[in-house]
């Protein structure tokens, strides 16, 4: 168990700064997810944590100890690699045992530990197989077992589920969450999949181009994104964002600083008839495409503001063509010219409503 | 009428299809025929002819080949020179392959990194591989010359006695092994470097997190991951060394006192200097048997331990 602290960390590869002055604290025992698009520096940060990469600037602290000059093996970290990096010439048992044997753990104790771990990850029947005879999910478990058996202070996992099919991924997601609860160790988990990030982490760190965009609990990231990037990265489909000028009916109500206006697809509605609901923006639109996903339907519509996604949980509109998109004003987000989020919008009608006790 | 016409059309189609079908069946054989033909002409036929000759007595020119049964073989096996040839061949092969492989592996481990110095070293170590064996032999005959050679000059310089590199029975075979190792090391090193580079880096990172000491990392990760390369280089090395000829022919002519005589040179001597073709063929057959057995043993025994990805 350990708290991890990054202090003004930067990393430069051949004059190319891929991690830019990051400072953050990963809480002891938390499940922290680093999420961001491909190439944003997630793996680089993990590798600096593990000690495979030396940071160009800054300090790394693990469990209150500065580890800048500590070799990877001395940091008490276990890592699950993106492609597992199992030793292909050893059996499952050999893979799990290797680290223990290196540290001269007596044979008896080793066998006990292996049996225990194999039971936890469900590999007891496969201990004598070589990795190439295992399925993707089983290999992933071997990688986990190999990491777990060392009882490290920190677990770091680099996109461990990206090679699995959708069903197995969901299953392993649950198993990892349970594993974290059982072990109580600090987990640092890297992914580029925002669904994974939302569902697994108790803290999400959103990265872009080597800069932290936001660090918060999943629900906070969703409900109050820190900036445009976070707003557009989290959520499926992403938040609809437009220039402030497109909504001329709002001009007086919006704060001076606002430059962009956004709303989540599921907060907007779709109607065939104009209803003139108060405090709602109504836009005459045309349906371009619709994706029926079973419980929900995602429409792509075009109107004078631009194209936007609308997510609806009611029965799908069967005919394409003209319709009305409705956006409740209180669900709007405003962003400044520098793309950072502005405080929640404050419309006069909301105050009235609050006074009247209606909501 | 119309019906009959349709039927006729169908018949034609069927005939066409049958012709097509038989071509489909024949095509693989037709296409492989040239390869089989060339293989038979240049491999199977000469081997068969060699086996045939090994039971006869022939001197290359006489029109008759006398059948002599197995007497060529029995004579060979009782020949002291031939037994020496066999032991020379095995000694030469074992030390050449062992030294080449272990030195190349060490060099590869050392040179397997980026940077101009290492690229330059790789290129210079590889260069002997592209020099013809004849030039190599001439070069080393000069280096190993007992009176004017570079090696002895150097030995004298550091205060040691001259060595009769190629002219004494104790050292001649060792000298030839030295030349073979010098010549072979470049190619082997290059193949090893390629093999090392195909080992995923994250295996070593995982090993580092597993607290693996360097020697254990080498034995448990590098060697097993290199086993296909090791296997390949060993087989190639054994087959090549058993058939060594040029250096022996040019540098020692099998001497002094038969001390560097090996299989192919022995066959060459009996075939083309003494014109005892049947006898030379019998030695060839024995070489063929030894090489086949070695190869089969390698594939059977070693391949079980080789890890192929
Ligand atoms: N060893 C290296 N040498 C040079 N550049 C590197 C090196 N490692 C990473 N980079 C660069 O650093 C940037 C960030 O790489 P990184 O692997 O951290 O991305 P990532 O966020 O893990 O992406 P992905 O989701 O695709 O794994 C990339 O532009 C990459 O080209
Ligand atoms: Mg990565």
XYZ file of C-alpha atoms and ligand atoms in Angstrom:
700
model
C 0.000 0.000 0.000
C 1.349 3.313 -0.917
C 0.598 6.805 -2.005
C 2.232 7.929 -5.244
C 3.185 11.524 -5.862
C 4.411 13.011 -9.103
C 6.110 16.351 -8.682
C 6.518 18.504 -11.818
C 7.299 15.485 -13.975
C 8.403 16.084 -17.563
C 9.704 13.681 -20.166
C 11.432 14.611 -23.395
C 12.243 12.150 -26.174
C 14.743 13.567 -28.676
C 13.650 17.145 -28.076
C 9.983 16.167 -28.142
C 8.264 16.829 -24.826
C 5.669 14.063 -24.452
C 4.889 14.576 -20.755
C 4.587 18.181 -19.716
C 5.130 19.199 -16.138
C 2.645 16.909 -14.450
C 1.997 17.072 -10.715
C -0.488 14.755 -9.112
C -1.149 12.560 -6.136
C -2.508 9.041 -6.414
C -4.185 8.136 -3.153
C -3.192 5.107 -1.140
C -5.403 2.155 -1.989
C -7.218 3.942 -4.799
C -8.063 2.593 -8.219
C -6.804 5.427 -10.366
C -7.331 5.362 -14.103
C -5.158 7.283 -16.532
C -7.175 7.826 -19.656
C -6.494 9.694 -22.856
C -6.185 9.285 -26.608
C -3.430 7.225 -28.193
C -0.004 8.788 -27.910
C -0.861 11.168 -25.082
C 1.882 9.801 -22.833
C 0.014 7.333 -20.623
C 2.486 4.484 -21.073
C 5.376 6.890 -20.653
C 4.039 7.980 -17.261
C 3.584 4.363 -16.178
C 7.062 3.460 -17.322
C 8.505 6.365 -15.363
C 6.591 5.147 -12.316
C 8.023 1.664 -12.770
C 11.500 3.046 -13.406
C 11.982 1.813 -16.980
C 12.137 5.386 -18.173
C 13.977 8.167 -16.363
C 11.993 11.404 -16.138
C 13.716 14.423 -17.668
C 12.609 16.604 -14.792
C 10.764 16.284 -11.518
C 10.499 13.844 -8.636
C 8.509 10.670 -8.086
C 7.566 9.663 -4.553
C 6.213 6.252 -3.639
C 5.098 5.678 -0.073
C 6.854 8.823 1.070
C 10.165 7.794 -0.479
C 11.807 9.588 -3.385
C 12.467 6.892 -5.996
C 14.108 8.907 -8.787
C 17.298 6.886 -8.704
C 15.838 3.601 -7.545
C 16.042 0.629 -9.935
C 12.669 -0.811 -11.040
C 13.159 -3.937 -8.947
C 13.654 -1.832 -5.812
C 10.420 0.132 -6.171
C 8.131 -2.676 -5.002
C 5.897 -2.295 -8.011
C 4.218 -4.985 -10.068
C 3.231 -4.338 -13.620
C 0.818 -5.986 -15.994
C 2.039 -5.256 -19.484
C -0.157 -4.363 -22.424
C 0.685 -7.632 -24.209
C 1.239 -9.442 -20.889
C 4.966 -10.150 -21.523
C 4.657 -13.688 -20.183
C 7.804 -15.809 -20.436
C 6.857 -17.965 -23.421
C 9.291 -20.753 -22.591
C 7.928 -21.322 -19.086
C 4.696 -22.903 -17.964
C 2.023 -20.944 -16.150
C 3.470 -22.183 -12.891
C 6.972 -21.241 -14.011
C 5.811 -17.756 -14.903
C 4.256 -17.182 -11.494
C 7.141 -18.852 -9.673
C 9.994 -17.081 -11.445
C 10.019 -13.943 -9.326
C 9.705 -15.944 -6.110
C 12.546 -18.256 -7.080
C 14.702 -15.243 -7.901
C 14.157 -13.973 -4.400
C 15.020 -17.382 -2.969
C 11.636 -18.020 -1.396
C 11.754 -21.642 -0.144
C 10.146 -24.210 -2.418
C 7.421 -25.178 0.035
C 6.276 -21.631 0.580
C 6.411 -21.017 -3.170
C 4.071 -23.893 -3.912
C 1.657 -22.671 -1.273
C 1.630 -19.135 -2.674
C 1.187 -20.367 -6.239
C -1.709 -22.617 -5.293
C -3.364 -19.760 -3.452
C -2.970 -17.255 -6.311
C -3.985 -19.793 -8.957
C -7.162 -20.363 -7.004
C -7.941 -16.640 -6.864
C -7.477 -16.084 -10.600
C -8.986 -19.437 -11.577
C -5.929 -20.994 -13.201
C -5.519 -24.085 -11.012
C -6.246 -26.415 -13.930
C -3.795 -24.769 -16.278
C -0.615 -24.552 -14.230
C 1.361 -26.882 -16.489
C 0.465 -25.259 -19.776
C 2.679 -22.929 -21.746
C 1.254 -19.456 -22.427
C 0.746 -20.119 -26.140
C -1.778 -22.818 -25.243
C -3.936 -20.367 -23.280
C -6.744 -18.072 -24.365
C -6.373 -14.312 -24.172
C -8.300 -14.065 -20.937
C -6.275 -16.832 -19.325
C -3.013 -15.180 -20.337
C -4.235 -11.974 -18.830
C -4.891 -13.829 -15.595
C -1.427 -15.337 -15.624
C -0.020 -11.829 -15.973
C -2.168 -10.740 -13.033
C -1.146 -13.752 -10.968
C 2.513 -13.142 -11.689
C 2.104 -9.560 -10.512
C -0.019 -10.438 -7.472
C 2.184 -13.172 -6.096
C 4.848 -10.584 -5.290
C 2.450 -8.723 -2.984
C 3.633 -5.327 -4.239
C 2.875 -1.908 -2.814
C 1.592 -0.684 -6.164
C 0.019 -2.385 -9.137
C 0.349 -0.747 -12.500
C -1.609 -2.025 -15.463
C -1.096 -0.833 -19.027
C -4.246 -1.376 -21.086
C -4.525 -4.971 -19.869
C -7.924 -5.535 -21.444
C -7.314 -4.075 -24.883
C -6.575 -7.452 -26.493
C -9.734 -9.135 -25.288
C -13.110 -9.420 -26.966
C -15.994 -7.292 -25.736
C -17.628 -9.922 -23.560
C -14.447 -11.089 -21.880
C -13.466 -7.473 -21.359
C -16.646 -6.765 -19.413
C -16.108 -9.877 -17.343
C -12.459 -9.090 -16.586
C -13.464 -5.532 -15.712
C -15.642 -6.833 -12.906
C -12.972 -9.278 -11.803
C -10.359 -6.542 -11.627
C -12.643 -4.328 -9.563
C -13.266 -7.195 -7.150
C -9.578 -7.989 -7.045
C -8.792 -4.422 -6.121
C -11.357 -4.516 -3.338
C -9.908 -7.747 -2.022
C -6.269 -6.628 -2.106
C -6.725 -3.000 -1.155
C -3.483 -2.171 -2.990
C -3.014 1.019 -4.991
C -3.907 0.365 -8.615
C -2.786 2.614 -11.439
C -4.615 1.617 -14.552
C -4.060 2.932 -18.056
C -6.637 2.787 -20.785
C -7.733 4.747 -23.815
C -11.277 3.463 -23.434
C -13.457 5.977 -21.609
C -16.084 3.350 -20.756
C -13.428 1.330 -18.941
C -12.222 4.455 -17.187
C -15.713 5.437 -16.048
C -16.707 1.984 -14.869
C -13.533 0.947 -13.059
C -11.823 3.933 -11.542
C -12.596 5.624 -8.295
C -10.504 8.441 -9.676
C -9.964 9.379 -13.312
C -7.061 11.361 -14.671
C -7.721 12.612 -18.167
C -4.607 13.273 -20.208
C -4.103 14.935 -23.537
C -0.785 15.629 -25.250
C 1.113 15.059 -22.030
C -0.983 17.469 -19.974
C -3.494 16.580 -17.254
C -6.901 17.865 -18.302
C -8.863 16.865 -15.243
C -8.538 14.658 -12.194
C -11.727 13.724 -10.397
C -14.147 10.937 -9.586
C -15.901 9.485 -12.651
C -19.266 11.042 -11.896
C -17.708 14.467 -11.343
C -15.828 14.237 -14.601
C -19.098 13.473 -16.287
C -21.275 16.032 -14.572
C -18.824 18.876 -14.457
C -16.095 18.414 -17.032
C -13.121 20.649 -16.348
C -12.652 21.738 -19.919
C -13.752 21.144 -23.484
C -11.409 18.194 -23.960
C -12.737 16.368 -20.913
C -16.298 17.142 -21.987
C -15.766 15.742 -25.450
C -13.627 12.782 -24.399
C -15.964 11.322 -21.778
C -19.424 10.259 -22.842
C -20.670 8.163 -25.708
C -21.561 9.937 -27.970
C -19.540 12.948 -26.802
C -20.968 16.255 -25.648
C -22.312 18.491 -28.413
C -20.316 21.720 -28.431
C -20.978 24.875 -30.448
C -19.737 28.436 -30.610
C -21.698 30.774 -28.402
C -22.776 32.900 -31.387
C -24.830 30.034 -32.810
C -27.343 30.369 -29.982
C -28.425 33.941 -30.539
C -31.584 33.494 -28.443
C -29.336 33.086 -25.398
C -26.925 35.944 -25.970
C -28.251 38.115 -23.105
C -28.503 35.289 -20.627
C -24.937 33.993 -21.099
C -21.987 35.326 -19.125
C -19.524 37.573 -20.911
C -16.666 35.057 -20.652
C -18.495 32.182 -22.385
C -17.160 31.258 -25.807
C -18.554 27.745 -26.246
C -21.853 26.152 -25.294
C -22.334 22.414 -24.894
C -24.923 19.886 -23.848
C -24.960 16.099 -23.416
C -26.808 14.085 -26.082
C -29.107 12.483 -23.538
C -30.265 15.833 -22.157
C -31.710 16.911 -25.478
C -35.034 15.609 -26.719
C -36.643 14.977 -30.044
C -40.276 15.743 -30.944
C -42.278 15.571 -34.125
C -44.398 18.609 -33.231
C -43.277 21.971 -31.968
C -44.354 22.220 -28.305
C -42.926 25.588 -27.180
C -41.888 24.363 -23.732
C -40.647 27.327 -21.658
C -36.927 27.672 -20.943
C -36.111 25.241 -23.723
C -34.355 25.900 -26.976
C -36.266 24.414 -29.829
C -34.553 23.830 -33.159
C -36.213 22.692 -36.333
C -34.040 19.802 -37.466
C -33.632 17.039 -39.954
C -32.666 13.510 -38.927
C -29.533 12.400 -40.776
C -28.915 8.963 -39.275
C -30.114 6.938 -36.357
C -28.422 4.125 -34.487
C -30.760 1.790 -32.670
C -28.893 0.277 -29.740
C -31.804 -1.519 -28.107
C -32.467 0.399 -24.917
C -31.568 3.672 -26.530
C -31.404 5.360 -29.896
C -28.768 7.815 -31.028
C -29.906 10.324 -33.638
C -27.660 12.537 -35.655
C -29.626 15.629 -36.623
C -28.838 18.746 -38.603
C -30.229 22.187 -37.932
C -29.226 25.828 -38.194
C -26.722 25.435 -35.332
C -24.937 22.512 -36.934
C -25.042 18.716 -36.585
C -25.614 17.267 -33.144
C -26.131 13.893 -31.477
C -29.279 13.246 -29.488
C -29.684 10.208 -27.321
C -33.190 9.081 -26.583
C -34.546 6.264 -24.464
C -38.075 6.303 -25.908
C -39.215 4.216 -28.856
C -37.367 5.259 -32.001
C -38.948 7.747 -34.389
C -39.705 5.622 -37.377
C -39.736 8.198 -40.110
C -36.810 10.331 -41.043
C -37.151 13.932 -42.065
C -38.356 16.993 -40.194
C -38.488 17.072 -36.392
C -37.757 19.366 -33.449
C -34.737 19.098 -31.200
C -35.301 20.465 -27.714
C -32.542 21.466 -25.338
C -33.420 22.438 -21.758
C -31.502 25.565 -20.847
C -30.536 24.398 -17.380
C -28.601 21.508 -18.923
C -26.235 23.744 -20.867
C -22.526 23.912 -20.120
C -20.465 26.996 -20.857
C -16.754 27.107 -21.651
C -14.464 30.107 -21.853
C -12.303 31.174 -24.767
C -9.391 29.179 -23.261
C -11.688 26.097 -23.297
C -11.878 25.772 -19.514
C -15.279 25.216 -17.963
C -17.156 28.188 -16.532
C -19.243 27.926 -13.377
C -22.678 26.408 -13.856
C -25.008 28.675 -15.803
C -27.430 30.666 -13.753
C -30.654 31.616 -15.529
C -33.172 33.959 -13.873
C -35.989 31.416 -14.236
C -34.058 28.924 -12.128
C -34.012 31.379 -9.221
C -37.745 31.949 -9.555
C -38.370 28.255 -9.666
C -36.266 27.743 -6.583
C -38.190 30.480 -4.808
C -41.504 28.913 -5.742
C -40.260 25.545 -4.606
C -40.734 23.950 -8.008
C -37.923 22.121 -9.670
C -36.248 -28.404 -80.812
C -35.462 -25.739 -78.342
C -35.291 -28.362 -75.634
C -32.787 -30.467 -77.581
C -30.638 -27.426 -78.114
C -30.527 -26.706 -74.435
C -29.539 -30.270 -73.721
C -26.759 -30.059 -76.244
C -25.479 -26.902 -74.623
C -25.443 -28.601 -71.274
C -23.541 -31.568 -72.628
C -20.896 -29.284 -74.019
C -20.576 -27.475 -70.713
C -20.130 -30.768 -68.902
C -17.419 -31.935 -71.257
C -15.694 -28.643 -70.838
C -15.946 -28.958 -67.064
C -14.496 -32.425 -67.101
C -11.530 -31.278 -69.146
C -11.116 -28.428 -66.735
C -11.386 -30.728 -63.738
C -8.694 -33.088 -64.927
C -6.406 -30.114 -65.526
C -7.147 -28.987 -61.973
C -6.082 -32.403 -60.757
C -2.993 -32.531 -62.933
C -1.827 -29.006 -62.403
C -0.009 -29.491 -59.068
C 1.973 -32.409 -60.499
C 2.755 -30.532 -63.664
C 3.946 -27.553 -61.712
C 6.098 -29.491 -59.299
C 7.594 -31.653 -62.037
C 10.547 -29.384 -62.953
C 11.615 -29.191 -59.328
C 11.311 -32.951 -58.841
C 13.152 -33.570 -62.082
C 16.050 -31.296 -61.158
C 16.152 -32.756 -57.655
C 16.359 -36.294 -59.021
C 18.917 -35.407 -61.662
C 21.284 -33.512 -59.396
C 20.689 -35.106 -55.987
C 19.122 -38.539 -56.098
C 20.994 -39.760 -59.163
C 24.498 -38.762 -57.964
C 23.848 -40.200 -54.521
C 22.588 -43.417 -56.042
C 25.558 -43.523 -58.370
C 27.919 -42.929 -55.466
C 26.375 -45.822 -53.538
C 26.638 -47.955 -56.673
C 30.301 -47.027 -57.122
C 31.112 -47.741 -53.504
C 30.622 -51.448 -54.234
C 32.915 -51.384 -57.241
C 36.528 -50.928 -58.132
C 37.082 -48.256 -60.761
C 39.881 -45.889 -61.708
C 37.926 -43.238 -63.618
C 39.155 -44.238 -67.086
C 38.843 -48.013 -67.463
C 35.621 -49.089 -69.205
C 34.934 -51.874 -66.670
C 33.815 -51.413 -63.107
C 34.556 -54.551 -61.118
C 32.040 -55.465 -58.478
C 33.940 -55.988 -55.224
C 31.144 -56.266 -52.668
C 31.786 -54.576 -49.362
C 35.546 -54.834 -49.536
C 35.892 -51.037 -50.034
C 34.138 -50.536 -46.713
C 36.019 -53.215 -44.853
C 39.293 -51.838 -46.144
C 38.276 -48.314 -45.122
C 37.322 -49.327 -41.616
C 40.607 -51.145 -41.104
C 42.641 -48.223 -42.465
C 44.461 -46.389 -39.700
C 44.508 -43.189 -41.760
C 40.766 -43.312 -42.195
C 40.164 -43.721 -38.481
C 42.372 -40.726 -37.960
C 40.338 -38.839 -40.557
C 37.171 -39.600 -38.653
C 38.601 -38.478 -35.327
C 40.111 -35.352 -36.950
C 36.742 -34.513 -38.470
C 34.938 -34.891 -35.187
C 37.543 -32.872 -33.267
C 37.581 -30.156 -35.915
C 33.778 -29.995 -36.055
C 33.250 -30.028 -32.323
C 35.740 -27.277 -31.508
C 34.922 -25.142 -34.531
C 31.186 -25.205 -33.833
C 31.542 -24.858 -30.085
C 34.008 -21.971 -30.260
C 32.237 -20.181 -33.094
C 28.857 -20.378 -31.402
C 29.993 -19.388 -27.942
C 32.230 -16.535 -29.108
C 29.563 -15.267 -31.513
C 26.966 -15.334 -28.775
C 29.233 -13.347 -26.455
C 30.011 -10.869 -29.224
C 26.352 -10.579 -30.121
C 25.411 -9.874 -26.507
C 28.073 -7.204 -26.396
C 27.384 -5.616 -29.795
C 23.609 -5.704 -29.622
C 23.088 -2.004 -28.991
C 22.747 1.190 -30.981
C 25.478 3.653 -31.851
C 28.016 4.073 -34.629
C 30.812 2.308 -32.761
C 28.737 -0.849 -32.449
C 27.554 -0.730 -36.073
C 31.158 -0.360 -37.167
C 32.192 -3.304 -34.998
C 29.364 -5.426 -36.387
C 30.433 -4.631 -39.933
C 34.104 -5.379 -39.283
C 33.331 -8.677 -37.578
C 31.120 -9.650 -40.486
C 33.695 -8.815 -43.184
C 35.590 -12.171 -43.093
C 32.347 -13.826 -44.159
C 32.421 -12.163 -47.565
C 36.076 -12.981 -48.300
C 36.552 -16.105 -50.404
C 38.011 -19.109 -48.623
C 40.984 -19.132 -50.943
C 41.949 -15.574 -49.962
C 41.334 -16.409 -46.325
C 43.686 -19.369 -46.624
C 46.401 -17.302 -48.296
C 46.031 -14.558 -45.714
C 46.333 -16.937 -42.785
C 49.207 -18.878 -44.353
C 51.082 -15.604 -44.333
C 49.961 -14.704 -40.799
C 50.855 -18.185 -39.558
C 54.132 -18.522 -41.388
C 56.664 -20.020 -38.998
C 59.491 -17.637 -39.889
C 57.975 -14.434 -41.258
C 54.407 -14.621 -39.971
C 52.604 -11.898 -38.076
C 51.569 -14.233 -35.265
C 55.065 -15.388 -34.463
C 56.385 -11.856 -34.783
C 53.844 -10.866 -32.172
C 54.650 -13.848 -29.941
C 58.334 -13.011 -30.121
C 57.527 -9.405 -29.334
C 55.896 -10.363 -26.050
C 58.769 -12.705 -25.333
C 57.288 -16.054 -26.282
C 58.638 -18.872 -28.421
C 57.628 -19.160 -32.084
C 54.951 -21.725 -32.817
C 54.993 -23.975 -35.889
C 51.391 -23.138 -36.636
C 50.838 -25.130 -39.779
C 53.877 -27.309 -39.958
C 53.745 -29.295 -36.731
C 51.308 -32.164 -36.144
C 50.421 -30.824 -32.667
C 49.303 -27.378 -33.806
C 48.120 -27.755 -37.401
C 44.552 -28.836 -36.644
C 44.209 -26.164 -33.952
C 45.383 -23.543 -36.440
C 42.775 -24.647 -38.946
C 40.099 -24.483 -36.277
C 41.265 -20.959 -35.452
C 40.884 -19.913 -39.091
C 37.434 -21.493 -39.329
C 36.303 -19.703 -36.178
C 37.674 -16.386 -37.465
C 35.851 -16.872 -40.729
C 32.562 -18.063 -39.249
C 32.203 -15.726 -36.313
C 30.872 -12.776 -38.337
C 27.944 -14.557 -39.859
C 27.037 -16.262 -36.594
C 27.249 -13.013 -34.645
C 24.973 -11.282 -37.123
C 22.384 -14.058 -36.931
C 22.570 -13.994 -33.132
C 22.089 -10.227 -33.079
C 19.027 -10.623 -35.264
C 17.785 -13.303 -32.874
C 18.432 -11.123 -29.835
C 16.607 -8.223 -31.390
C 13.531 -10.335 -31.963
C 13.199 -11.001 -28.223
C 10.537 -8.609 -26.924
C 12.041 -5.917 -24.692
C 9.218 -6.152 -22.187
C 10.260 -9.704 -21.286
C 13.424 -8.193 -19.848
C 11.408 -5.508 -18.130
C 9.161 -8.142 -16.596
C 12.285 -10.041 -15.546
C 13.667 -6.911 -13.960
C 10.510 -6.485 -11.884
C 10.914 -10.150 -10.970
C 14.334 -9.379 -9.431
C 16.150 -11.600 -11.935
C 19.941 -11.690 -11.526
C 21.876 -11.262 -14.813
C 23.097 -14.847 -15.180
C 19.621 -16.223 -14.528
C 18.166 -13.755 -17.010
C 20.635 -15.078 -19.585
C 19.958 -18.756 -18.854
C 16.198 -18.590 -18.345
C 15.164 -15.965 -20.877
C 17.830 -15.177 -23.457
C 18.985 -18.735 -24.177
C 15.509 -20.303 -24.403
C 14.292 -17.443 -26.572
C 17.360 -17.855 -28.800
C 17.015 -21.623 -29.031
C 15.735 -21.659 -32.637
C 18.730 -19.546 -33.673
C 21.115 -21.721 -31.674
C 19.630 -24.831 -33.206
C 19.863 -23.468 -36.735
C 23.456 -22.264 -36.363
C 24.576 -25.532 -34.766
C 23.189 -27.673 -37.571
C 24.601 -25.415 -40.278
C 27.932 -25.288 -38.454
C 28.211 -29.051 -38.026
C 27.342 -29.763 -41.640
C 29.768 -27.136 -42.924
C 32.615 -28.168 -40.645
C 32.298 -31.820 -41.543
C 32.743 -30.835 -45.147
C 35.716 -28.527 -44.689
C 37.982 -28.686 -47.729
C 39.465 -25.452 -49.124
C 41.519 -24.401 -46.114
C 42.910 -27.909 -45.685
C 43.707 -28.274 -49.352
C 45.529 -24.944 -49.503
C 47.064 -24.593 -46.066
C 48.184 -28.088 -44.999
C 47.205 -30.608 -47.709
C 46.058 -32.907 -44.910
C 49.472 -32.955 -43.278
C 51.742 -32.924 -41.559
C 51.578 -36.721 -41.116
C 47.867 -36.905 -41.797
C 47.190 -34.703 -38.746
C 44.749 -32.389 -40.537
C 43.246 -34.872 -42.950
C 39.449 -34.738 -42.805
C 36.612 -36.416 -44.626
C 36.218 -34.410 -47.796
C 39.937 -33.968 -48.295
C 40.438 -37.725 -47.854
C 37.719 -38.415 -50.431
C 39.330 -35.902 -52.769
C 42.733 -37.520 -52.359
C 41.499 -41.017 -53.128
C 39.237 -39.878 -55.936
C 41.336 -37.378 -57.772
C 44.918 -38.101 -56.772
C 44.951 -41.899 -56.429
C 42.003 -42.490 -58.784
C 40.387 -45.057 -56.522
C 36.835 -44.018 -57.214
C 35.108 -46.942 -55.534
C 37.088 -46.391 -52.405
C 36.412 -42.635 -52.373
C 32.717 -43.332 -52.929
C 32.637 -45.675 -49.960
C 34.090 -42.896 -47.792
C 31.460 -40.537 -49.227
C 28.714 -42.948 -48.249
C 30.042 -43.086 -44.704
C 30.135 -39.270 -44.560
C 26.553 -39.179 -45.806
C 25.465 -41.649 -43.136
C 27.233 -39.731 -40.349
C 25.718 -36.410 -41.419
C 22.247 -37.907 -41.748
C 22.450 -39.515 -38.332
C 23.707 -36.293 -36.746
C 20.929 -34.278 -38.352
C 18.223 -36.722 -37.356
C 19.534 -36.852 -33.806
C 19.550 -33.070 -33.678
C 15.993 -32.808 -34.903
C 14.724 -35.560 -32.647
C 16.494 -34.744 -29.435
C 17.170 -31.038 -29.576
C 13.993 -29.868 -31.241
C 12.020 -30.988 -28.224
C 13.756 -28.293 -26.238
C 13.583 -25.641 -28.911
C 10.975 -22.980 -28.461
C 9.391 -21.807 -31.699
C 7.091 -18.847 -31.563
N 11.310 5.333 -26.391
C 10.745 6.353 -27.054
N 11.478 7.102 -27.894
C 10.926 8.149 -28.557
N 9.634 8.515 -28.463
C 8.842 7.800 -27.641
C 9.353 6.678 -26.892
N 8.342 6.164 -26.166
C 7.264 6.913 -26.440
N 7.556 7.900 -27.320
C 6.613 8.930 -27.815
O 5.925 9.465 -26.717
C 4.573 9.702 -27.033
C 3.697 9.084 -25.980
O 3.844 7.687 -26.043
P 3.078 6.700 -25.079
O 3.535 5.332 -25.413
O 3.253 7.163 -23.691
O 1.584 6.901 -25.531
P 0.273 6.214 -24.943
O -0.534 7.283 -24.335
O 0.647 5.064 -24.093
O -0.446 5.714 -26.252
P -1.233 4.327 -26.536
O -2.606 4.503 -26.016
O -1.215 4.259 -28.019
O -0.462 3.228 -25.882
C 4.348 9.170 -28.426
O 4.292 10.252 -29.317
C 5.557 8.329 -28.698
O 5.910 8.438 -30.055
Mg 0.539 2.869 -24.334
